Amino acid sequence: MKHRLHGESADVMRKSRQAAAAHSGTRRQRRTVLVAAIVGAGLAVPAAGVAARLFESGDSFELGLHHNPPIFADAGGHVTLEVGGVCGIHSILESLECNLEGTVAHRYRGEEVWTHSELEPTNTHENLIGTMLHLEANGPPEAIEYYFEVSDPSSGVMELLPLGGEATPATLTVVAEPTEITLADEAPLFPYVPRFVAPWGNGPLEVGFVPGNESTSTAPSSFDIDAHGRLLVYDAANQRLVISRGEQELAFIHSPTQASLVDVAVAGNGMIFLLELSPGGDSTLDLYRSADDLSEFIHVGPISESIADQLRRARDGVVAHQYPSDRWWPVATDAGTAIELGEQMELSTTGRPSGDDTELLFKVTEDFFQVGAGVDTSEAWSVKVATPHRFGEGQLAEVLPTGDVGVVVRQIDGDHIVFRILRITRTGDLLFDGTVPTGDWTDAAPVSRFRVSPSGSLYQLQTTEDAFQIVEVDW
Amino acid sequence: MDRASASQSSAARQSLIVGIAAFSVVLALAVPAFGHGAGWVEANCIARGSSTNHYNMSSWKRANAKSYAYTGRYEGYTWAGGCWDNDDVHESKNEPQETVNHGEGPDCSGFTFKAWAMKITYGATGFSHWLTLGDEHGPYTAANFKAGAGPTSVIGSQPSYSQTTYMDAFASSTHIGMIYAEGTSNNQDQIIEAKGEADGTVIATRTYRGSSSYTAVKRDSWTP
């Protein structure tokens, strides 16, 4: 793995080639002798000799950190901040692990002084270290900023998480007494209307599907709706964006990326953006935008995160999301101009910027989900919704044009799985509670199966054995 | 070509590989750079079946497996393949499947086999450390893993986070990916997987945990 030049935060491995030099010089010399011997033997066993030389050239010491942010915390309560790591030189068997130590620094937003707390091992097998913070909040909205400084003493490698340390800390939002709702055991299966149906295939009125064969299947990986109500589908198998202009009338824009997992978002002015969610053969995730005449896509630039799972419209352009760091990164403006990598990091927020200056926070656990306003708004609110079943992944949380909040989350009840769809007010009134089938016959759009149009309509991407379809749910 | 026939043809291929490798040494002085595409394995890898492409080990920890798997990130994908270097370049991208085992990278089950340090003999317990440039796929398919074959066990479908940990895996009948970093919510995890010809081997956010198509499985007998 090569050292990356640009920022990677939470959950992403970072490597320190310079640490290899700090590692045992004796060991390196011994390996050099060994490699020389093997290369010499390569005259007799050529394949082994060649391989050993290349294997040696790829050597590097690696330290990577990952962290699942709590996002919400109750005032006066406590929260555990935990970070895990993996490190070692992959070709030296005895050093494939490390013993991490370090500190977590935290402060209330607006304060200058950081408080440093020692991290202690919480699970040595998984290289997890953490500490518990006791919160003292005067009242919401309040936020605690924190960052980790972690090192492996044996190698001398040190890493910050997030990468910018105190310059770009992670955020924990303190909320007081969220309004709590417990959902009914059952909600009605709500009718939906197909708005786009295409059989699997490669033709002009079809959408592509390639079954996996010891790999993931390739199917449409995302969709979005523009202000005119047009549906846009990313047809990964055929490397094209399909635009529905009406019944039986489709237009196509060829995609410049070969990545099979690509998200699409339409900015407020109609500009279409594509973001690679898995790197198509290199170590960057690249962003593209449509040309003014929609004839092609133009490369905008890379994003600073090497793991992204969503691209969404924001008030001034588009933002990308990384899970589980749960941070949103502005990556381009409405004009299609790239936001520089350093700025992406500095402007990142835990909540998602939406149209009314609200930064919406959203967290799903198996027992409940919680939505609330970010700390930069004048009105703080939080609603916690419990389930008698089990929640799966959160698919969507949006501030709607009415000011209410729409949420879609997977609900698991044994073998019975549906998506639960809710509209709630910021004071906790439940306006809509229904379910729709998952419609996930194949791997498609893992966390982008639902979108809300600019007018507030809800759409779902579904796949069946015969066809791909997008349906509208009248919520 | 199924896995068995792929295995049967490997012996003949190995003879060819040895011949090509020997010839390449003759050419090496004149053509120092290796080409991409078909023949990448022959030019760069220790031949499948060679005794020098692995070491038998007395221990293998999840942390070992995680570090090892990470070497595959950004590298290629080859159906039935199992050899990659460590340069963050996806060589032999989008090669046709007919060139199986000639391009860089593992497929999903071969990647899991090597990261889990499994023995080459189907069902055998114990550990083998496979060199990343040692070409080997192993005897297990995704479906085998899903069924808990050999030194692996089924955890169950749609498991809670408390039932799994890092370097367990989610397997369907056609694909397997390992948990690089567990999430804590949303049924999301960061999965490290040999994803396909277009993407190569990557870490990506996936929701296999919530899918009824996938079953959580684990390697048995990790070293504590």
XYZ file of C-alpha atoms in Angstrom:
699
model
C 0.000 0.000 0.000
C 1.257 3.429 -0.806
C 1.106 6.253 1.658
C -1.762 8.545 0.815
C -1.115 12.214 0.420
C -4.526 13.439 1.391
C -6.596 13.220 4.489
C -8.169 10.046 5.642
C -10.069 10.223 8.868
C -11.921 7.796 11.045
C -11.901 4.215 9.894
C -9.287 4.370 7.222
C -5.901 2.768 7.369
C -2.937 5.044 7.249
C 0.565 3.908 6.718
C 3.859 5.321 7.670
C 6.674 4.354 5.427
C 9.041 6.413 7.480
C 8.344 4.119 10.375
C 9.918 1.266 8.509
C 13.211 3.067 8.778
C 12.737 3.402 12.507
C 12.106 -0.292 12.677
C 14.875 -2.764 13.206
C 17.724 -2.069 10.843
C 19.215 -5.418 11.723
C 16.070 -7.159 10.693
C 15.981 -5.286 7.411
C 19.599 -6.197 6.686
C 18.887 -9.814 7.483
C 15.955 -9.813 5.105
C 18.047 -8.206 2.402
C 20.533 -11.035 2.668
C 17.720 -13.530 2.517
C 16.219 -11.871 -0.527
C 19.571 -11.774 -2.246
C 19.906 -15.475 -1.660
C 16.496 -16.136 -3.100
C 17.142 -13.953 -6.133
C 20.378 -15.803 -6.638
C 18.507 -19.064 -6.457
C 16.131 -17.568 -8.982
C 18.424 -18.752 -11.751
C 17.296 -22.213 -10.803
C 13.774 -21.263 -9.633
C 13.020 -18.118 -11.587
C 9.418 -17.543 -10.581
C 10.229 -17.623 -6.875
C 13.128 -15.237 -7.294
C 11.088 -12.663 -9.160
C 8.274 -12.888 -6.671
C 10.515 -12.474 -3.659
C 12.031 -9.311 -5.061
C 8.657 -7.706 -5.711
C 7.358 -8.858 -2.362
C 10.234 -7.085 -0.688
C 9.685 -3.896 -2.653
C 6.129 -3.600 -1.391
C 7.185 -3.724 2.232
C 5.968 -0.952 4.485
C 4.977 -0.416 8.066
C 1.310 0.278 8.465
C -0.798 1.792 11.219
C -4.481 2.286 10.685
C -7.088 3.554 13.114
C -10.829 3.168 13.125
C -13.492 4.655 15.320
C -17.245 4.530 15.491
C -18.457 7.915 16.735
C -21.269 8.018 19.289
C -22.718 11.153 17.587
C -25.311 11.750 20.325
C -24.838 11.909 24.092
C -27.276 12.681 26.867
C -26.459 15.646 29.056
C -25.032 14.666 32.420
C -24.420 11.169 31.238
C -21.324 9.404 30.084
C -19.973 8.158 26.814
C -17.177 5.797 25.918
C -14.797 6.893 23.186
C -12.981 3.955 21.696
C -10.461 3.645 18.910
C -9.028 0.530 17.350
C -6.043 -0.121 15.171
C -4.127 -2.546 13.105
C -0.472 -2.264 12.286
C 2.582 -4.169 11.251
C 4.854 -4.980 8.375
C 2.896 -7.450 6.395
C 5.843 -9.531 5.200
C 7.352 -9.973 8.644
C 5.178 -12.484 10.331
C 6.151 -11.742 13.887
C 5.258 -8.070 13.709
C 1.783 -8.248 12.291
C 0.318 -6.752 15.409
C 0.973 -3.836 17.690
C 0.132 -2.644 21.168
C -1.518 0.707 20.936
C -1.394 3.472 23.511
C -2.408 7.088 23.455
C -4.772 9.785 24.573
C -8.068 11.305 23.626
C -8.320 15.078 23.833
C -11.703 16.707 24.306
C -13.198 20.129 24.954
C -16.530 21.861 24.670
C -16.905 23.667 21.402
C -15.711 27.255 21.737
C -13.223 26.471 24.492
C -9.523 26.739 23.837
C -8.143 24.239 26.338
C -8.057 20.557 25.553
C -8.349 17.934 28.281
C -6.226 14.878 27.611
C -7.255 11.469 28.946
C -5.196 8.314 28.784
C -6.562 5.489 26.682
C -6.535 2.019 28.196
C -6.864 -1.316 26.424
C -10.468 -2.440 26.287
C -9.943 -5.427 24.033
C -6.361 -6.421 23.396
C -7.351 -9.062 20.856
C -8.888 -6.421 18.661
C -6.375 -3.701 19.514
C -9.134 -1.548 20.952
C -8.318 1.165 23.431
C -10.715 3.662 24.907
C -11.863 5.755 27.804
C -15.096 6.939 29.316
C -15.984 10.621 29.397
C -18.444 11.986 31.921
C -20.347 14.792 30.318
C -21.425 17.945 32.039
C -23.641 19.878 29.721
C -25.436 23.060 30.636
C -28.055 22.458 28.046
C -28.401 21.813 24.393
C -27.297 22.576 21.862
C -23.793 21.861 23.011
C -21.023 19.907 21.415
C -17.894 18.173 22.557
C -14.984 18.087 20.173
C -12.408 15.319 20.420
C -9.506 13.704 18.657
C -7.265 10.724 19.286
C -3.494 10.580 19.355
C -2.426 6.959 19.131
C 0.984 5.376 18.851
C 2.659 1.994 18.682
C 5.748 2.251 20.927
C 7.588 -0.662 19.375
C 7.665 0.932 15.951
C 7.475 4.579 16.973
C 4.551 5.223 14.695
C 2.044 7.848 15.805
C -1.253 8.746 14.177
C -3.984 11.293 14.765
C -7.659 10.619 14.302
C -9.159 12.545 12.624
C -6.074 13.178 10.592
C -6.090 16.902 11.297
C -6.144 16.380 15.070
C -7.213 19.474 16.950
C -7.617 21.398 13.709
C -10.417 19.123 12.516
C -11.772 17.329 15.578
C -14.675 14.909 15.645
C -17.894 16.125 17.216
C -20.192 14.648 19.814
C -23.512 16.443 20.170
C -24.973 16.697 23.639
C -28.748 16.653 23.740
C -31.078 16.884 26.685
C -34.214 14.844 27.095
C -35.088 13.923 23.541
C -38.751 13.467 22.804
C -39.297 9.726 22.830
C -41.661 7.680 20.703
C -42.189 3.935 20.753
C -43.490 2.579 17.507
C -46.498 0.321 17.312
C -45.826 -3.334 16.763
C -47.155 -3.158 13.241
C -47.582 -0.508 10.603
C -49.642 -0.873 7.449
C -47.974 -2.071 4.289
C -48.297 1.046 2.239
C -49.161 0.976 -1.469
C -46.640 2.303 -3.926
C -46.779 3.205 -7.589
C -44.111 2.155 -10.114
C -42.663 5.195 -11.885
C -39.834 3.525 -13.777
C -39.696 -0.121 -14.805
C -37.015 -1.654 -17.015
C -36.230 -5.320 -17.656
C -32.674 -6.478 -17.101
C -30.543 -6.160 -20.191
C -28.238 -3.979 -22.206
C -30.698 -2.486 -24.681
C -31.972 1.081 -24.912
C -35.005 0.377 -22.705
C -33.246 -1.961 -20.329
C -31.031 -1.695 -17.253
C -28.016 -3.923 -16.781
C -27.441 -6.741 -14.337
C -24.387 -9.000 -14.179
C -24.639 -11.838 -11.646
C -21.723 -12.310 -9.311
C -19.430 -15.278 -9.732
C -17.133 -15.228 -6.726
C -17.574 -11.463 -6.840
C -20.381 -9.046 -6.110
C -23.209 -8.773 -8.588
C -23.325 -5.618 -10.667
C -26.666 -3.836 -10.656
C -27.868 -0.221 -10.634
C -26.038 1.381 -7.766
C -28.030 4.582 -7.221
C -30.699 6.959 -8.460
C -31.925 10.497 -7.900
C -34.736 12.829 -8.942
C -34.287 16.324 -10.326
C -36.484 19.368 -9.824
C -38.494 18.467 -12.940
C -39.343 15.061 -11.545
C -37.056 13.212 -13.939
C -35.579 9.979 -12.607
C -31.871 9.337 -13.056
C -30.547 5.800 -12.635
C -26.888 4.817 -12.505
C -26.702 1.718 -14.726
C -23.383 0.320 -13.495
C -23.377 -2.775 -15.691
C -23.600 -0.625 -18.819
C -21.503 2.246 -17.467
C -24.125 4.876 -18.170
C -26.533 7.223 -16.483
C -30.105 6.617 -17.587
C -32.457 9.599 -17.549
C -36.167 8.946 -17.717
C -37.878 11.626 -19.762
C -41.261 10.001 -19.687
C -42.836 6.680 -20.438
C -40.667 4.625 -22.778
C -38.320 7.520 -23.427
C -34.840 7.269 -21.995
C -31.697 9.261 -22.523
C -28.173 8.137 -21.672
C -24.932 9.751 -20.655
C -21.845 7.573 -20.848
C -20.056 7.248 -17.520
C -16.321 7.896 -17.381
C -15.790 5.584 -14.407
C -15.565 1.821 -14.456
C -16.335 1.523 -10.746
C -19.421 -0.574 -10.202
C -20.549 1.254 -7.085
C -21.339 4.858 -7.973
C -23.739 7.300 -6.351
C -25.574 10.060 -8.199
C -26.929 13.383 -6.949
C -28.549 16.301 -8.737
C -27.608 19.723 -7.410
C -30.146 22.500 -7.035
C -29.395 23.938 -10.471
C -29.789 20.598 -12.239
C -26.116 19.724 -12.523
C -25.617 15.973 -12.148
C -22.767 14.594 -10.059
C -21.340 11.075 -9.927
C -19.151 9.838 -7.094
C -17.223 6.590 -7.019
C -18.052 4.689 -3.825
C -15.344 2.135 -4.431
C -12.094 3.058 -6.113
C -12.080 1.788 -9.640
C -8.573 0.455 -9.590
C -6.656 3.236 -7.924
C -6.622 4.608 -4.419
C -8.867 7.603 -4.931
C -12.587 8.174 -5.099
C -13.275 10.549 -7.955
C -16.118 12.980 -8.484
C -17.574 13.854 -11.885
C -20.127 16.412 -13.046
C -22.302 16.690 -16.101
C -21.432 19.070 -18.925
C -23.896 21.907 -19.451
C -25.504 20.131 -22.408
C -25.629 16.806 -20.493
C -23.613 15.171 -23.263
C -20.849 13.855 -21.024
C -19.333 13.822 -17.576
C -16.295 15.892 -16.649
C -13.817 14.976 -13.934
C -14.110 17.349 -10.968
C -11.528 15.886 -8.614
C -10.915 13.389 -5.849
C -12.511 13.480 -2.431
C -10.456 13.345 0.693
C -12.046 10.209 2.075
C -11.109 6.833 0.706
C -14.320 5.229 1.900
C -17.574 6.945 1.001
C -21.066 5.559 0.898
C -23.330 8.412 -0.132
C -23.480 11.546 -2.272
C -26.295 13.999 -1.661
C -27.560 17.387 -2.702
C -26.790 20.168 -0.233
C -27.592 23.830 -0.108
C -24.617 24.950 -2.190
C -23.613 21.868 -4.126
C -23.096 18.245 -3.196
C -21.730 16.558 -0.077
C -20.214 13.120 0.415
C -20.634 10.933 3.475
C -18.278 8.490 5.102
C -19.490 5.680 7.322
C -18.953 5.088 10.203
C -17.243 8.399 10.837
C -20.633 9.922 10.000
C -19.151 13.072 8.610
C -20.387 14.936 5.561
C -17.837 16.527 3.275
C -18.696 19.265 0.771
C -17.006 18.184 -2.427
C -18.294 20.536 -5.142
C -20.337 23.669 -5.596
C -23.522 24.103 -7.604
C -21.324 25.415 -10.399
C -19.463 22.136 -10.503
C -16.316 23.602 -9.042
C -14.299 21.208 -6.931
C -13.740 22.070 -3.291
C -10.091 21.563 -2.494
C -9.140 18.507 -0.484
C -7.992 20.500 2.515
C -11.195 22.506 2.524
C -13.274 19.345 2.326
C -11.813 18.325 5.639
C -12.119 21.699 7.305
C -15.726 22.100 6.227
C -16.816 18.613 7.223
C -19.644 18.291 9.710
C -21.201 15.458 11.644
C -24.697 16.462 10.579
C -25.823 16.623 7.019
C -26.302 20.149 5.687
C -29.777 20.457 4.225
C -31.781 23.170 2.553
C -32.871 25.214 5.548
C -29.520 25.646 7.264
C -30.240 22.632 9.427
C -27.525 20.101 10.051
C -29.505 16.951 10.550
C -28.001 14.319 12.849
C -29.130 10.730 12.391
C -28.098 7.607 14.227
C -29.621 4.160 14.097
C -29.090 1.355 16.599
C -30.829 -1.978 16.803
C -33.252 -0.644 19.410
C -33.906 2.912 18.333
C -33.020 5.677 15.969
C -32.440 9.280 16.862
C -32.661 12.408 14.743
C -31.942 15.931 15.795
C -30.630 19.308 14.857
C -26.955 20.077 14.846
C -25.340 22.493 17.194
C -25.104 25.394 14.787
C -28.804 26.037 14.627
C -30.895 28.310 16.761
C -33.483 25.643 17.480
C -32.237 22.455 19.078
C -34.418 19.402 18.977
C -34.050 15.672 19.160
C -36.466 12.784 18.723
C -35.679 9.225 19.747
C -37.827 6.492 18.201
C -37.801 3.012 19.730
C -38.949 -0.163 18.029
C -40.428 -3.395 19.394
C -38.569 -5.170 16.591
C -35.004 -4.564 15.441
C -33.738 -1.813 13.224
C -31.315 -2.478 10.427
C -29.558 0.197 8.430
C -30.845 3.718 8.224
C -31.611 4.494 4.602
C -32.693 8.087 4.768
C -33.296 11.043 7.082
C -34.366 14.249 5.368
C -35.774 17.602 6.307
C -38.823 17.880 4.057
C -40.144 21.064 2.418
C -42.841 21.145 5.122
C -40.182 21.306 7.823
C -40.997 17.828 9.070
C -38.447 15.032 8.992
C -38.739 11.899 6.893
C -36.958 8.732 7.988
C -36.618 5.334 6.319
C -35.024 2.487 8.229
C -34.885 -1.264 7.749
C -36.993 -3.206 10.248
C -36.116 -6.811 11.047
C -38.556 -9.155 12.742
C -37.128 -12.649 12.405
C -37.347 -13.528 8.750
C -39.793 -10.725 8.065
C -37.944 -7.676 6.810
C -39.480 -4.444 5.556
C -38.540 -0.808 5.367
C -40.345 1.305 7.968
C -41.207 4.775 6.698
C -41.924 7.630 9.075
C -42.697 11.310 8.966
C -42.291 13.055 12.278
C -42.361 16.621 13.494
C -39.475 18.118 15.409
C -41.612 17.967 18.531
C -42.114 14.249 18.177
C -45.550 13.974 16.566
C -45.846 10.977 14.289
C -47.459 12.069 11.024
C -46.947 8.953 8.928
C -46.024 5.391 9.794
C -46.002 2.738 7.085
C -43.921 -0.028 5.570
C -42.881 -1.112 2.089
C -41.215 -4.352 0.958
C -37.450 -4.301 0.785
C -37.416 -5.105 -2.918
C -33.751 -6.104 -2.783
C -33.512 -9.197 -4.929
C -29.891 -8.380 -5.716
C -27.152 -6.196 -4.295
C -28.063 -2.716 -5.420
C -27.561 0.707 -3.895
C -26.735 -0.593 -0.417
C -27.512 2.637 1.381
C -29.154 4.630 -1.396
C -32.372 2.766 -2.020
C -34.541 5.760 -1.098
C -34.517 9.360 -2.237
C -36.722 12.364 -1.592
C -37.374 14.626 -4.555
C -37.007 18.396 -4.220
C -40.810 18.580 -3.897
C -40.848 16.071 -1.043
C -41.966 12.883 -2.814
C -40.416 9.614 -1.650
C -38.997 7.103 -4.125
C -37.603 3.608 -3.622
C -35.266 1.561 -5.815
C -36.397 -2.065 -6.084
C -35.040 -5.106 -7.870
C -36.813 -8.313 -8.799
C -35.700 -11.395 -10.689
C -37.033 -9.914 -13.926
C -36.734 -6.180 -13.672
C -35.480 -3.041 -12.056
C -37.986 -0.460 -10.871
C -38.334 2.785 -8.994
C -41.575 3.265 -7.120
C -43.144 6.301 -5.498
C -44.508 6.073 -1.978
C -47.272 8.568 -1.225
C -46.356 9.510 2.267
C -15.128 -23.385 -15.589
C -15.977 -24.565 -12.116
C -13.529 -24.721 -9.269
C -12.789 -28.414 -9.720
C -11.930 -28.144 -13.381
C -9.942 -25.038 -12.648
C -7.978 -27.053 -10.157
C -7.492 -29.929 -12.542
C -6.118 -27.689 -15.201
C -3.766 -26.027 -12.764
C -1.140 -28.753 -13.039
C -0.842 -28.305 -16.769
C -0.838 -24.567 -16.262
C 1.926 -24.820 -13.713
C 4.116 -26.620 -16.217
C 3.418 -23.837 -18.626
C 4.106 -21.249 -15.939
C 7.484 -22.778 -15.142
C 8.347 -22.721 -18.824
C 7.212 -19.149 -19.231
C 8.986 -18.102 -16.076
C 12.231 -19.694 -17.193
C 11.913 -18.032 -20.576
C 11.165 -14.710 -18.920
C 14.441 -14.879 -17.049
C 16.240 -15.098 -20.376
C 14.315 -12.060 -21.554
C 14.605 -10.215 -18.287
C 17.818 -8.384 -19.121
C 16.390 -7.050 -22.355
C 12.828 -6.492 -21.111
C 13.086 -5.504 -17.486
C 9.513 -4.253 -17.044
C 6.672 -6.691 -16.676
C 3.672 -6.157 -18.892
C 0.098 -5.865 -17.628
C -2.868 -7.958 -18.636
C -2.678 -11.620 -19.525
C 0.444 -13.209 -18.163
C 0.746 -10.992 -15.123
C 0.674 -13.969 -12.794
C 3.276 -15.825 -14.778
C 5.554 -12.823 -14.725
C 5.178 -11.877 -11.099
C 3.973 -14.711 -8.931
C 5.284 -17.809 -7.277
C 3.586 -20.604 -9.123
C 0.452 -22.233 -7.822
C 1.306 -25.438 -6.062
C 4.862 -24.358 -5.288
C 6.121 -25.211 -1.842
C 7.658 -21.743 -1.607
C 4.413 -19.774 -1.851
C 3.466 -20.398 1.769
C 4.736 -21.235 5.233
C 3.007 -23.448 7.736
C 2.265 -21.517 10.878
C 1.462 -22.491 14.427
C -0.656 -19.398 15.041
C -2.703 -16.813 13.168
C -4.609 -14.034 14.869
C -7.449 -11.936 13.638
C -5.051 -8.976 13.738
C -2.691 -10.913 11.480
C -5.525 -11.599 9.085
C -6.593 -7.980 9.063
C -3.106 -6.694 8.300
C -2.671 -9.334 5.654
C -5.987 -8.597 3.971
C -5.150 -4.931 3.850
C -2.261 -5.652 1.521
C -4.883 -6.564 -1.066
C -6.624 -3.214 -0.956
C -6.571 -1.369 -4.295
C -5.085 -4.411 -5.996
C -6.780 -6.374 -8.748
C -9.445 -9.029 -9.024
C -9.205 -12.282 -10.941
C -11.796 -15.015 -10.915
C -10.185 -18.083 -9.331
C -7.047 -16.015 -8.867
C -4.940 -15.488 -5.784
C -1.805 -13.397 -6.374
C -1.233 -9.695 -5.926
C 1.599 -7.280 -5.347
C 1.443 -4.283 -3.066
C 1.613 -1.236 -5.293
C -1.963 0.090 -5.078
C -2.423 -0.445 -8.795
C -5.171 -2.650 -10.152
C -3.293 -4.457 -12.877
C -5.041 -6.418 -15.610
C -8.287 -4.572 -15.005
C -11.454 -5.732 -16.724
C -9.758 -8.688 -18.301
C -12.168 -11.213 -19.771
C -12.921 -14.124 -17.483
C -11.321 -16.552 -19.949
C -7.946 -15.339 -18.794
C -8.688 -16.683 -15.342
C -5.613 -16.976 -13.180
C -3.511 -14.815 -15.481
C -4.355 -11.439 -13.978
C -3.507 -9.755 -10.718
C -5.634 -10.262 -7.660
C -7.728 -12.859 -5.911
C -11.403 -13.576 -6.217
C -13.585 -13.275 -3.167
C -13.174 -16.805 -1.834
C -9.474 -16.985 -2.669
C -8.928 -13.726 -0.847
C -10.718 -15.053 2.241
C -8.801 -18.328 2.055
C -5.463 -16.528 2.077
C -6.393 -13.917 4.678
C -7.711 -16.626 6.972
C -4.441 -18.541 6.497
C -6.197 -21.778 5.688
C -4.498 -24.988 4.696
C -4.558 -26.020 1.064
C -6.212 -29.332 1.865
C -10.001 -29.038 1.948
C -11.236 -29.278 5.515
C -7.787 -29.257 7.107
C -7.283 -27.366 10.336
C -4.172 -25.335 11.135
C -2.624 -22.308 9.492
C -0.612 -21.522 6.397
C 0.745 -18.068 5.728
C 0.405 -17.385 2.019
C 2.726 -14.889 0.403
C 0.722 -12.222 -1.337
C 2.735 -13.008 -4.457
C 2.231 -16.705 -3.974
C -0.422 -17.663 -6.465
C -3.065 -19.717 -4.692
C -6.835 -19.758 -4.553
C -7.521 -22.654 -2.248
C -10.292 -25.235 -2.438
C -13.207 -23.212 -1.052
C -15.984 -21.390 -2.902
C -18.220 -18.700 -1.466
C -20.955 -21.305 -1.141
C -18.587 -23.547 0.820
C -17.875 -20.727 3.213
C -21.576 -19.943 3.535
C -22.150 -23.551 4.589
C -19.379 -23.435 7.172
C -17.148 -25.903 5.374
C -13.878 -27.103 6.843
C -12.415 -25.044 9.669
C -15.183 -22.435 9.434
C -18.527 -22.117 11.188
C -21.863 -20.496 10.528
C -22.818 -17.639 12.844
C -26.181 -17.014 11.251
C -28.097 -14.724 8.966
C -28.698 -11.076 9.862
C -26.610 -11.248 13.019
C -26.481 -8.534 15.646
C -23.191 -6.733 16.105
C -22.562 -8.622 19.323
C -22.509 -11.900 17.382
C -19.682 -10.930 15.072
C -16.303 -9.298 15.206
C -13.690 -8.104 12.757
C -12.416 -10.579 10.181
C -15.554 -12.675 10.420
C -17.222 -12.706 7.038
C -20.538 -12.498 5.250
C -21.043 -15.122 2.564
C -23.762 -15.627 -0.031
C -23.913 -18.442 -2.548
C -21.808 -16.354 -4.948
C -19.772 -13.915 -2.855
C -17.924 -13.492 0.419
C -16.513 -10.383 2.076
C -14.721 -10.028 5.396
C -15.497 -7.485 8.108
C -12.585 -5.070 8.049
C -14.143 -2.803 10.682
C -17.462 -3.445 12.320
C -20.034 -0.740 12.433
C -22.105 -0.209 15.522
C -25.385 0.564 13.873
C -27.251 0.785 10.608
C -26.342 -2.806 9.648
C -23.375 -1.229 7.945
C -19.833 -2.521 8.128
C -16.648 -1.781 6.308
C -16.113 -4.877 4.251
C -12.824 -5.866 2.683
C -13.505 -7.954 -0.364
C -12.343 -8.945 -3.795
C -15.248 -7.189 -5.397
C -15.013 -7.683 -9.136
C -13.124 -6.919 -12.312
C -14.123 -3.257 -12.375
C -13.348 -2.445 -8.757
C -10.652 -4.911 -7.823
C -10.084 -5.579 -4.135
C -11.468 -2.840 -1.939
C -12.797 -1.750 1.408
C -16.348 -0.477 1.027
C -19.354 0.191 3.199
C -21.800 -2.638 2.751
C -25.040 -3.810 4.374
C -24.523 -7.555 4.029
C -25.384 -7.791 7.725
C -28.995 -6.947 6.999
C -29.371 -9.004 3.831
C -31.162 -12.321 3.895
C -28.903 -13.473 1.045
C -25.874 -13.433 3.291
C -24.854 -15.597 6.216
C -22.275 -14.554 8.768
C -19.452 -17.085 9.033
C -16.211 -17.257 10.972
C -12.910 -19.016 10.837
C -12.454 -21.560 13.611
C -9.546 -21.691 16.027
C -8.136 -18.205 15.760
C -5.069 -17.807 17.927
C -6.188 -15.724 20.913
